[in-house]
């Protein structure tokens, strides 16, 4: 059992589970002599726990009450509504010794408790049969097992598991894939009767094709329907987030597929259909050429709060040689000089790339030439050609720069050619500098509605300013609430609000300040912001995703209503084959996960869950993240739904080229998931290769030599 109180997990009027009903002594005395239909109780229904021995309702109820004590759960409503203090399925503390003449009695007592527990699971399933019937046939067993699992978790079975362990049996919650089957096996072993297997109520339901396979095979089939078949020797998929950088290199997609990527992720919060289309075209072409299957996953932006777009900075790059502590040049900066969009060879790591459009200019260059230029500050600088490389139908050069230069688009390059001929070219496509504000502890930040950034701030003159395109922020946030930016890298407290401004005092940032730029996340964990499940942009993007991608990620899922809206949109467009990935990144999404899964199982689409650890940590608290992650994995395992582990996997390696020890361990633990996601960065190819090695390296334990034993 995961050490988190599960009483809060499932609260919605869909499923029926037991809640506490305390009977007084007089009522308890008459309980055994009255049938449940005759008892006038102020509750909607009473669960009749019929045992495997076919006893009557009253006798069964009386036996269960004696077994479970006063905390027996009897009331049933159409929701997961568990006791606030868990029922302890054991009164064996006084009978803790399983030896001597009382051994048979103790075993009989454990069998009685297991039968009572089985009745609890079957009753939960029976009363929820109308809801289970609504699930698609291929998910019926998954939904039923999830109901059994949540029913099991509504009870405290730790003591019972200890007694089973003392009898040589494994814990009841060791195998979430088939809860009832494990329970029946334990009972049969103790009764020494292999034929006495109590069947599930769902035997009356129409069965899907997957029922003929074993548990492992069924789980694999659900994984394959969403993520595709694994390559030979692999057990876990690798997903990589890509953006516009994938369109600027001819070899990028090829490199990451060869390194082990099996799914490409595109975030619809960034870019536009022209960029997405180019990425997908390259993925399909490269996948077919390499004969390496690769699926396309597209995330809808969702109602996530983000900072607005800042005005881009100047299109200028700094090229600086390496210097020692005294400012002396130790080695020149290496510059890759090429046609636009031409990448350097993989073994070359230039400090800067200068693109030109004039093929004739490059054709006239040769090793040893000195290129003259006047940089953005008016300083005269030179680039010396040191190496030449053939690249596709063109040629690229490596040049050395011994002086710090600021090069911008339009900068003229000139070199003396053969026979005194002067060659001239111009620099193009220098990307704009990233705009940001640098925030320090104690600074004030004013967030304004998008479109009003150019207006001078009357409220707090001189404060840092950003915009937010979402009106939800200004309508819901209140003074005193904490607010986080960029996945928790910066934190502050709301000091004041108005219909067009939110004033934030920064309480946490880096020692030298932290950069906060465009389209960075905003989280307000304490605020009750009422988001829509799918925004108008999401619905518009869904049209594109449906015709181009293999699966779609639904961001910021909060409750069953979000799934209902999604199902309506899928049905309207007849999208039965589009894979659905539910992104769990909020407190409410975590609490309602079981209900969300059961609602999603009403459609036939391939289904998965992504643990979006970035927002989830900010929304739920850093200290809870590890336990919440385990909780989500356990629930999804019971539902046989593939899990995608996301956010900050090998992030240091992706960004700086060197992983941390903790990241290696985190990546290794991710083997339990069906897929692991990497975010984009300059060392992404190396990160994919290392992750592939970590995920698919089997541990080999060598038996020690006897003489080495002490």
XYZ file of C-alpha atoms in Angstrom:
710
model
C 0.000 0.000 0.000
C 1.269 3.435 -0.860
C 1.563 5.580 2.209
C -0.976 8.224 1.202
C -4.452 8.629 2.605
C -6.708 7.450 -0.196
C -9.926 8.651 1.400
C -9.800 11.830 -0.655
C -9.126 10.234 -4.006
C -12.488 9.671 -5.567
C -15.447 11.909 -4.944
C -18.016 12.223 -7.663
C -21.450 10.765 -8.178
C -20.488 8.040 -10.570
C -19.281 5.029 -8.654
C -20.767 3.355 -5.658
C -18.615 2.582 -2.677
C -19.303 2.156 0.982
C -19.242 4.883 3.565
C -19.525 4.519 7.309
C -22.768 3.889 9.095
C -22.535 3.603 12.862
C -25.305 1.553 14.400
C -26.222 1.816 18.052
C -26.229 -1.213 20.317
C -29.963 -1.861 20.050
C -29.813 -1.715 16.277
C -26.819 -4.041 16.311
C -28.715 -6.657 18.298
C -31.628 -6.754 15.881
C -29.469 -6.688 12.776
C -28.964 -10.443 12.578
C -32.670 -11.221 12.772
C -33.874 -8.723 10.168
C -33.353 -8.863 6.453
C -31.719 -5.827 4.940
C -34.880 -4.969 3.040
C -36.815 -4.779 6.330
C -34.340 -2.455 8.044
C -35.514 1.148 7.936
C -32.272 3.064 7.662
C -31.864 6.681 6.526
C -29.569 5.668 3.656
C -30.189 5.083 -0.062
C -28.994 1.485 -0.255
C -27.342 -1.165 1.886
C -24.657 -3.335 0.374
C -25.442 -7.004 0.878
C -22.142 -8.811 1.321
C -22.988 -12.313 0.154
C -20.231 -14.732 1.010
C -18.829 -17.529 -1.093
C -20.694 -20.046 1.031
C -24.084 -18.774 -0.156
C -25.299 -17.566 3.235
C -28.239 -15.201 3.527
C -28.021 -11.425 3.549
C -28.683 -11.036 7.262
C -26.238 -13.754 8.250
C -23.615 -12.345 5.910
C -24.059 -8.835 7.259
C -23.905 -10.099 10.831
C -20.730 -12.065 10.124
C -19.074 -9.094 8.439
C -19.983 -6.819 11.300
C -18.391 -9.246 13.713
C -15.324 -9.471 11.483
C -14.773 -5.795 10.731
C -16.066 -4.330 13.988
C -17.912 -1.031 14.404
C -16.136 0.494 11.430
C -17.856 -1.800 8.938
C -18.752 0.101 5.791
C -22.387 -0.428 4.894
C -23.824 2.654 3.283
C -23.600 2.873 -0.499
C -23.849 6.009 -2.625
C -23.014 6.703 -6.256
C -19.527 7.949 -5.510
C -16.209 6.873 -4.106
C -16.892 8.016 -0.556
C -14.566 6.321 1.865
C -14.406 6.516 5.672
C -12.360 9.377 7.011
C -10.502 6.932 9.221
C -9.773 3.742 7.328
C -11.400 0.512 8.354
C -8.878 -1.848 9.885
C -9.534 -5.293 8.475
C -8.161 -7.144 11.430
C -8.958 -8.080 14.963
C -6.159 -10.606 14.983
C -3.818 -8.522 17.066
C -4.738 -10.592 20.063
C -4.112 -13.726 17.966
C -0.780 -12.714 16.489
C 0.956 -16.039 17.143
C 0.413 -18.554 14.349
C 1.810 -21.598 16.073
C 0.746 -24.249 18.517
C -2.727 -25.692 18.921
C -4.484 -22.488 17.828
C -2.882 -22.461 14.375
C -5.890 -23.950 12.582
C -8.234 -21.472 14.231
C -6.032 -18.575 13.197
C -5.906 -19.780 9.593
C -9.682 -20.119 9.627
C -9.949 -16.579 10.930
C -7.762 -15.277 8.103
C -9.868 -17.199 5.567
C -12.988 -15.620 7.046
C -11.501 -12.158 6.678
C -10.414 -12.840 3.116
C -13.916 -14.005 2.267
C -15.311 -10.847 3.820
C -12.857 -8.774 1.809
C -13.839 -10.589 -1.364
C -17.478 -9.877 -0.612
C -16.596 -6.209 -0.218
C -14.978 -6.152 -3.681
C -17.832 -8.024 -5.340
C -20.431 -5.815 -3.710
C -18.646 -2.691 -4.927
C -18.550 -4.163 -8.419
C -22.194 -5.212 -8.337
C -23.520 -1.863 -7.234
C -21.464 -0.158 -9.917
C -22.464 -2.593 -12.652
C -24.672 -0.026 -14.404
C -21.705 2.334 -14.696
C -19.358 -0.460 -15.747
C -21.775 -1.413 -18.525
C -21.182 2.048 -20.034
C -17.487 1.328 -20.543
C -16.309 0.194 -23.942
C -16.045 -3.591 -24.132
C -12.247 -3.581 -24.460
C -11.947 -1.592 -21.225
C -14.552 -3.496 -19.205
C -12.031 -5.708 -17.408
C -9.764 -2.709 -16.784
C -12.610 -0.694 -15.265
C -13.761 -3.617 -13.146
C -10.270 -4.235 -11.794
C -9.942 -0.532 -11.010
C -13.185 -0.700 -9.007
C -11.815 -3.724 -7.128
C -8.543 -1.925 -6.462
C -10.195 1.211 -5.099
C -12.511 -0.934 -2.964
C -9.468 -2.740 -1.568
C -7.783 0.579 -0.839
C -10.802 1.837 1.073
C -9.786 -0.603 3.810
C -6.690 -0.794 5.970
C -5.336 -4.269 5.204
C -1.833 -3.832 6.571
C -2.389 -6.160 9.509
C -4.053 -8.736 7.273
C -1.071 -8.613 4.910
C 1.234 -9.247 7.873
C -0.743 -12.348 8.807
C -0.655 -13.558 5.200
C 3.118 -13.073 5.187
C 3.434 -15.149 8.356
C 1.542 -17.910 6.534
C 3.920 -17.723 3.576
C 1.586 -15.808 1.249
C 2.332 -12.554 -0.575
C 0.647 -9.231 0.090
C -2.785 -8.663 -1.433
C -1.726 -5.368 -2.997
C 1.459 -6.687 -4.615
C -0.288 -7.294 -7.920
C -2.654 -4.559 -9.052
C -3.249 -6.129 -12.457
C -5.902 -8.543 -11.159
C -6.941 -7.795 -7.592
C -9.764 -10.312 -7.351
C -7.686 -13.087 -8.891
C -4.940 -12.556 -6.313
C -7.473 -12.565 -3.493
C -9.110 -15.766 -4.758
C -5.714 -17.442 -5.056
C -4.906 -16.631 -1.431
C -8.214 -18.061 -0.257
C -7.787 -21.208 -2.335
C -4.285 -21.835 -1.037
C -5.423 -21.510 2.547
C -8.486 -23.701 1.967
C -6.407 -26.191 -0.041
C -9.210 -26.289 -2.571
C -8.097 -25.244 -6.047
C -11.597 -25.620 -7.498
C -13.321 -23.199 -5.152
C -12.899 -20.018 -7.174
C -15.545 -17.344 -6.777
C -16.244 -15.723 -10.118
C -16.707 -12.008 -10.724
C -20.062 -10.423 -11.299
C -18.671 -9.279 -14.631
C -18.744 -12.833 -15.966
C -22.202 -11.858 -17.125
C -20.775 -8.958 -19.135
C -19.758 -9.230 -22.809
C -16.040 -9.955 -22.949
C -13.432 -8.192 -25.053
C -10.834 -9.983 -27.159
C -8.117 -9.340 -24.604
C -9.665 -11.646 -21.978
C -7.990 -14.678 -23.551
C -4.524 -13.303 -22.894
C -2.649 -13.317 -19.656
C -2.265 -10.178 -17.567
C 1.094 -9.273 -19.046
C -0.107 -9.731 -22.579
C -3.191 -7.622 -21.968
C -1.163 -4.771 -20.515
C 1.201 -4.957 -23.501
C -1.713 -4.779 -25.920
C -2.996 -1.566 -24.316
C 0.517 -0.107 -24.470
C 0.943 -1.028 -28.115
C -2.440 0.364 -29.136
C -1.383 3.771 -27.817
C 2.390 3.932 -28.310
C 2.976 1.336 -31.028
C 5.205 -1.717 -31.020
C 8.541 -1.515 -29.280
C 11.744 -2.021 -31.183
C 13.523 -5.297 -30.652
C 15.224 -5.488 -27.272
C 13.313 -2.492 -25.896
C 10.794 -2.473 -23.048
C 10.101 1.252 -22.660
C 9.280 3.915 -25.229
C 11.170 7.213 -25.406
C 9.304 10.395 -26.287
C 11.138 13.581 -27.277
C 9.707 17.092 -27.398
C 10.706 18.976 -30.548
C 10.047 22.481 -31.808
C 11.083 24.751 -34.618
C 14.721 23.637 -34.267
C 13.743 20.368 -35.950
C 12.986 22.273 -39.170
C 16.346 24.036 -39.212
C 18.436 20.869 -39.466
C 18.313 18.164 -42.091
C 19.706 15.518 -39.746
C 18.046 16.283 -36.399
C 15.088 13.884 -36.736
C 17.350 11.175 -38.138
C 19.766 11.519 -35.233
C 17.176 11.275 -32.448
C 15.391 8.327 -34.086
C 18.659 6.429 -34.411
C 19.448 7.244 -30.768
C 16.271 5.476 -29.603
C 13.303 7.860 -29.919
C 10.007 6.144 -30.746
C 7.577 9.060 -30.251
C 7.869 12.729 -31.238
C 5.972 15.255 -29.113
C 4.804 18.627 -30.405
C 3.436 21.197 -27.962
C 0.568 23.150 -29.543
C 1.209 25.979 -27.066
C 4.203 26.906 -29.241
C 4.503 27.346 -32.970
C 1.785 27.156 -35.611
C 0.423 24.612 -38.126
C 3.092 25.493 -40.715
C 5.872 24.522 -38.283
C 3.983 21.483 -36.962
C 3.333 20.264 -40.506
C 6.995 20.503 -41.475
C 8.052 18.583 -38.349
C 5.492 15.824 -38.960
C 6.464 15.546 -42.633
C 10.100 15.043 -41.681
C 9.219 12.517 -38.987
C 7.071 10.410 -41.346
C 9.678 10.503 -44.098
C 12.611 9.687 -41.832
C 10.727 6.939 -39.988
C 9.874 5.223 -43.255
C 13.386 5.642 -44.643
C 15.061 4.195 -41.521
C 12.331 1.574 -41.037
C 12.002 2.742 -37.428
C 8.364 3.203 -36.379
C 7.788 6.582 -34.734
C 4.470 8.011 -33.589
C 3.509 11.677 -33.350
C 2.029 13.019 -30.132
C 0.562 16.537 -30.020
C -0.289 18.290 -26.748
C -3.206 20.703 -26.736
C -2.225 23.902 -24.935
C -5.133 23.722 -22.482
C -6.155 26.515 -20.122
C -2.674 26.895 -18.691
C -1.671 30.332 -17.436
C 1.455 31.643 -19.129
C 3.386 34.856 -19.356
C 2.755 36.833 -22.519
C 5.128 37.325 -25.417
C 7.812 39.932 -24.856
C 9.093 42.060 -27.696
C 12.045 40.249 -29.331
C 15.492 41.637 -28.749
C 17.938 42.775 -31.447
C 19.147 40.283 -34.062
C 22.770 40.191 -32.952
C 25.127 37.451 -31.763
C 28.221 37.697 -29.614
C 31.299 35.773 -30.765
C 33.928 35.664 -28.047
C 37.250 33.792 -27.832
C 38.297 32.015 -24.651
C 40.419 34.134 -22.319
C 42.428 33.531 -19.168
C 42.054 35.329 -15.838
C 44.119 38.266 -17.165
C 42.023 38.748 -20.294
C 44.541 37.175 -22.673
C 43.161 35.077 -25.523
C 43.769 31.370 -24.848
C 42.022 29.976 -27.917
C 39.959 31.568 -30.685
C 36.203 31.224 -31.012
C 35.204 28.695 -33.684
C 32.618 29.948 -36.189
C 30.698 27.714 -38.589
C 30.282 29.606 -41.891
C 27.714 28.102 -44.240
C 24.559 28.491 -46.301
C 21.322 29.073 -44.394
C 20.061 25.887 -42.682
C 23.267 23.881 -43.151
C 24.372 22.099 -39.984
C 28.038 21.413 -39.136
C 29.333 17.800 -38.983
C 28.504 16.005 -35.742
C 32.123 16.077 -34.514
C 32.317 19.889 -34.843
C 31.074 22.019 -31.925
C 31.281 25.652 -33.047
C 30.799 28.590 -30.691
C 28.631 30.400 -33.244
C 27.065 29.882 -36.662
C 27.104 32.545 -39.366
C 24.762 31.970 -42.282
C 25.041 33.535 -45.742
C 22.852 33.210 -48.831
C 25.487 33.773 -51.532
C 26.708 30.435 -52.843
C 29.329 32.156 -54.999
C 30.864 33.792 -51.910
C 31.364 30.415 -50.233
C 32.593 28.812 -53.445
C 35.387 31.364 -53.662
C 36.696 30.739 -50.146
C 39.660 28.542 -49.338
C 41.650 27.559 -46.263
C 43.864 30.398 -45.059
C 41.608 33.221 -46.308
C 40.991 36.146 -43.967
C 37.408 37.477 -43.963
C 37.055 41.100 -43.001
C 33.990 42.624 -41.366
C 32.839 45.633 -39.365
C 30.786 44.490 -36.346
C 27.707 46.115 -34.777
C 29.898 48.448 -32.677
C 31.901 49.639 -35.673
C 34.961 47.591 -34.708
C 37.010 46.030 -37.520
C 37.312 42.269 -37.082
C 38.673 39.282 -39.009
C 37.697 35.624 -39.385
C 40.423 33.207 -40.550
C 39.313 30.107 -42.498
C 40.931 27.032 -40.916
C 38.913 24.009 -42.148
C 36.642 23.076 -45.024
C 33.852 20.438 -45.060
C 31.591 19.266 -47.894
C 27.957 19.444 -46.722
C 25.271 18.062 -49.044
C 25.525 20.057 -52.304
C 27.429 22.920 -50.670
C 30.551 23.557 -48.627
C 30.900 24.724 -45.033
C 33.890 26.306 -43.356
C 35.269 26.589 -39.836
C 36.721 30.051 -39.154
C 38.660 31.315 -36.148
C 37.866 34.613 -34.410
C 40.518 36.084 -32.074
C 38.606 39.219 -30.974
C 35.174 39.623 -29.391
C 32.692 40.537 -32.135
C 28.992 41.457 -32.223
C 27.610 40.285 -35.558
C 24.127 41.201 -36.781
C 22.025 40.425 -39.824
C 23.239 42.442 -42.817
C 26.885 42.556 -41.722
C 29.092 42.632 -44.824
C 31.791 39.988 -45.214
C 34.630 40.560 -47.676
C 37.739 38.691 -48.728
C 40.349 39.156 -51.419
C 39.909 36.415 -53.970
C 42.185 35.027 -56.660
C 43.851 37.506 -59.025
C 42.855 40.409 -56.802
C 39.131 39.712 -57.101
C 37.140 40.877 -54.074
C 34.406 38.526 -52.790
C 31.490 39.985 -50.826
C 28.761 38.251 -48.814
C 26.230 39.277 -46.188
C 25.204 37.670 -42.896
C 21.544 36.590 -42.737
C 19.121 34.989 -40.279
C 20.754 36.007 -37.024
C 18.086 35.061 -34.445
C 16.770 37.806 -32.143
C 18.063 37.882 -28.597
C 15.691 36.350 -26.077
C 13.861 39.009 -24.096
C 13.380 38.519 -20.370
C 13.191 40.265 -17.040
C 15.643 39.339 -14.294
C 13.867 39.012 -10.957
C 15.494 39.125 -7.531
C 14.057 38.638 -4.045
C 12.249 41.796 -2.998
C 11.533 42.976 -6.551
C 8.028 43.954 -7.606
C 6.492 42.466 -10.737
C 3.375 43.899 -12.379
C 1.430 41.456 -14.572
C -0.936 43.229 -16.965
C -3.556 42.049 -19.395
C -2.096 41.387 -22.822
C -2.172 44.477 -25.007
C -1.633 46.969 -22.196
C 2.117 46.503 -21.682
C 2.957 49.638 -23.667
C 0.918 51.753 -21.271
C 2.988 53.178 -18.390
C 2.230 51.630 -15.011
C 0.586 54.175 -12.750
C 0.361 51.768 -9.829
C 4.013 50.773 -9.396
C 6.387 52.924 -11.453
C 9.754 51.307 -12.133
C 8.598 47.730 -11.423
C 9.308 44.847 -13.778
C 6.405 44.221 -16.146
C 5.031 41.219 -17.994
C 1.718 40.385 -19.610
C -0.654 37.420 -19.327
C -3.076 36.640 -22.184
C -5.575 34.812 -19.949
C -8.301 36.756 -18.195
C -8.702 33.942 -15.640
C -5.692 35.292 -13.743
C -7.163 38.745 -13.184
C -10.649 37.433 -12.397
C -9.654 34.895 -9.749
C -6.399 35.750 -7.995
C -6.546 37.394 -4.563
C -4.042 39.303 -2.407
C -2.009 37.051 -0.126
C -1.972 34.062 -2.483
C 1.358 32.592 -3.539
C 2.202 32.569 -7.222
C 4.905 30.592 -9.042
C 6.557 31.162 -12.414
C 8.427 28.891 -14.840
C 7.681 25.587 -13.051
C 8.519 27.074 -9.658
C 11.874 28.688 -10.494
C 10.476 32.018 -9.234
C 7.934 32.504 -6.437
C 6.100 35.534 -5.146
C 3.115 36.745 -3.137
C 0.220 38.694 -4.640
C 0.180 42.140 -3.059
C -2.649 43.740 -4.994
C -5.070 43.183 -7.850
C -7.207 45.177 -10.242
C -9.216 44.257 -13.371
C -6.092 44.837 -15.495
C -3.097 44.368 -13.159
C -1.694 41.970 -10.580
C 1.145 43.180 -8.361
C 3.546 40.482 -7.123
C 6.349 40.747 -4.568
C 9.132 38.266 -5.404
C 9.977 36.015 -2.442
C 12.166 33.355 -4.088
C 14.676 33.619 -6.942
C 18.296 32.759 -7.684
C 21.128 34.503 -5.770
C 21.946 36.612 -8.851
C 18.347 36.835 -9.965
C 16.357 34.508 -12.229
C 15.371 35.164 -15.827
C 11.650 35.126 -16.600
C 10.755 35.315 -20.276
C 7.911 34.756 -22.703
C 5.407 31.881 -22.484
C 6.554 30.647 -19.065
C 4.107 28.888 -16.762
C 2.157 30.671 -14.030
C 0.809 28.606 -11.126
C -1.429 29.775 -8.290
C -1.948 26.646 -6.140
C -4.191 28.344 -3.556
C -6.516 29.994 -6.068
C -9.784 28.434 -7.146
C -9.581 29.278 -10.844
C -12.508 27.906 -12.844
C -10.977 26.812 -16.120
C -12.847 25.354 -19.058
C -11.913 21.800 -19.965
C -11.106 22.571 -23.616
C -10.469 26.107 -24.772
C -11.536 27.459 -28.159
C -7.896 27.160 -29.286
C -7.827 23.522 -28.181
C -10.935 22.694 -30.211
C -9.481 24.449 -33.246
C -6.148 22.651 -32.846
C -7.947 19.320 -32.376
C -9.058 19.500 -36.003
C -5.420 19.666 -37.089
C -4.222 17.053 -34.599
C -6.901 14.575 -35.699
C -5.684 14.598 -39.290
C -1.932 14.638 -38.634
C -1.051 13.008 -35.272
C -1.377 9.531 -33.757
C -2.313 10.731 -30.271
C -3.356 13.909 -28.517
C -2.438 15.097 -25.022
C -5.215 16.759 -23.023
C -3.651 19.308 -20.692
C -4.794 20.267 -17.201
C -7.453 17.594 -16.780
C -9.321 18.389 -13.549
C -12.497 16.322 -13.301
C -14.991 14.094 -15.081
C -16.617 17.077 -16.791
C -13.432 17.700 -18.788
C -13.558 14.124 -20.080
C -17.250 14.422 -20.940
C -16.529 17.464 -23.103
C -13.607 15.642 -24.723
C -15.749 12.598 -25.500
C -18.357 14.806 -27.155
C -15.739 16.445 -29.370
C -14.262 13.062 -30.326
C -17.672 11.622 -31.107
C -18.605 14.665 -33.180
C -15.521 14.147 -35.348
C -15.714 10.320 -35.334
C -12.188 10.036 -33.932
C -12.297 6.475 -32.605
C -8.652 5.629 -33.352
C -6.936 8.772 -32.059
C -4.891 7.981 -28.945
C -5.833 10.000 -25.850
C -3.220 10.942 -23.231
C -4.623 12.509 -20.056
C -2.085 14.893 -18.521
C -2.279 14.904 -14.735
C -0.755 18.168 -13.548
C -3.162 19.579 -10.946
C -4.332 18.662 -7.435
C -7.906 18.053 -8.586
C -6.747 15.938 -11.530
C -4.806 13.734 -9.114
C -7.674 13.434 -6.640
C -10.192 12.549 -9.366
C -7.891 10.255 -11.345
C -9.893 7.043 -10.907
C -13.153 8.688 -11.901
C -11.427 10.388 -14.825
C -10.098 7.045 -16.081
C -13.455 5.330 -15.780
C -15.149 8.142 -17.679
C -12.476 7.995 -20.401
C -13.011 4.230 -20.726
C -16.488 4.899 -22.082
C -14.909 5.573 -25.473
C -12.870 3.086 -27.488
C -9.854 5.341 -28.110
C -6.432 4.080 -26.989
C -5.852 5.588 -23.555
C -2.822 6.705 -21.541
C -1.819 8.985 -18.663
C 1.072 11.444 -18.523
C 2.531 12.402 -15.138
C 3.397 16.044 -15.852
C 5.739 16.492 -12.917
C 6.536 20.146 -13.611
C 3.144 21.661 -12.885
C 2.189 18.811 -10.566
C 5.033 19.624 -8.174
C 4.147 23.314 -8.139
C 0.424 22.687 -7.698
C 0.671 19.953 -5.045
C 3.946 20.761 -3.275
C 7.472 19.554 -3.958
C 7.565 17.336 -0.883
C 4.475 15.401 -2.046
C 5.568 14.795 -5.616
C 7.291 11.430 -5.074
C 4.297 9.947 -3.238
C 1.830 11.359 -5.752
C 3.857 9.869 -8.587
C 3.726 6.436 -6.942
C -0.008 6.836 -6.346
C -0.702 7.636 -10.000
C 1.402 4.696 -11.204
C -0.427 2.309 -8.858
C -3.887 3.466 -9.983
C -2.947 3.317 -13.664
C -1.474 -0.136 -13.198
C -4.759 -1.335 -11.717
C -6.588 0.200 -14.687
C -3.991 -1.316 -17.078
C -3.433 2.135 -18.582
C 0.074 2.963 -19.910
C 1.893 5.755 -18.073
C 4.205 8.398 -19.552
C 6.771 9.881 -17.161
C 7.487 13.508 -18.070
C 9.377 16.664 -17.051
C 13.031 17.109 -16.061
C 14.182 13.633 -17.034
C 17.976 13.983 -17.511
C 17.474 17.751 -17.743
C 21.050 18.637 -16.769
C 22.353 16.350 -19.493
C 19.962 17.828 -22.065
C 20.961 21.408 -21.254
C 24.579 21.256 -20.110
C 25.818 17.902 -21.391
C 26.529 16.430 -17.938
C 23.872 14.500 -15.947
C 23.560 14.461 -12.175
C 23.630 11.235 -10.161
C 20.061 11.810 -9.019
C 18.905 12.142 -12.634
C 20.462 8.793 -13.542
C 18.594 7.136 -10.671
C 15.362 8.901 -11.639
C 15.719 7.711 -15.225
C 16.356 4.148 -14.065
C 13.258 4.216 -11.846
C 11.256 5.352 -14.865
C 11.481 1.790 -16.213
C 8.171 1.186 -14.438
C 6.472 3.567 -16.867
C 5.512 2.625 -20.410
C 7.166 5.702 -21.852
C 9.651 8.356 -20.690
C 9.626 11.884 -22.087
C 12.605 14.180 -22.638
C 12.289 17.924 -23.159
C 14.238 19.688 -25.880
C 17.764 21.022 -25.442
C 21.048 21.345 -27.280
C 22.305 17.928 -26.095
C 19.076 16.048 -26.728
C 20.647 13.412 -29.015
C 23.180 12.435 -26.347
C 20.402 12.402 -23.725
C 18.224 10.057 -25.806
C 21.150 7.701 -26.319
C 21.966 7.619 -22.598
C 18.315 7.186 -21.597
C 17.969 4.303 -24.041
C 21.004 2.646 -22.456
C 19.708 3.197 -18.909
C 16.231 1.882 -19.662
C 17.344 -1.222 -21.503
C 20.439 -2.362 -19.647
C 19.717 -5.467 -17.618
C 21.413 -5.928 -14.277
C 23.578 -9.029 -14.144
C 24.411 -10.305 -10.676
C 27.566 -12.409 -10.619
C 27.687 -15.107 -8.009
C 30.622 -14.349 -5.675
C 33.426 -16.840 -5.314
C 33.338 -18.803 -2.076
C 36.860 -17.770 -1.101
C 35.859 -14.108 -1.231
C 33.128 -14.585 1.358
C 33.979 -13.496 4.898
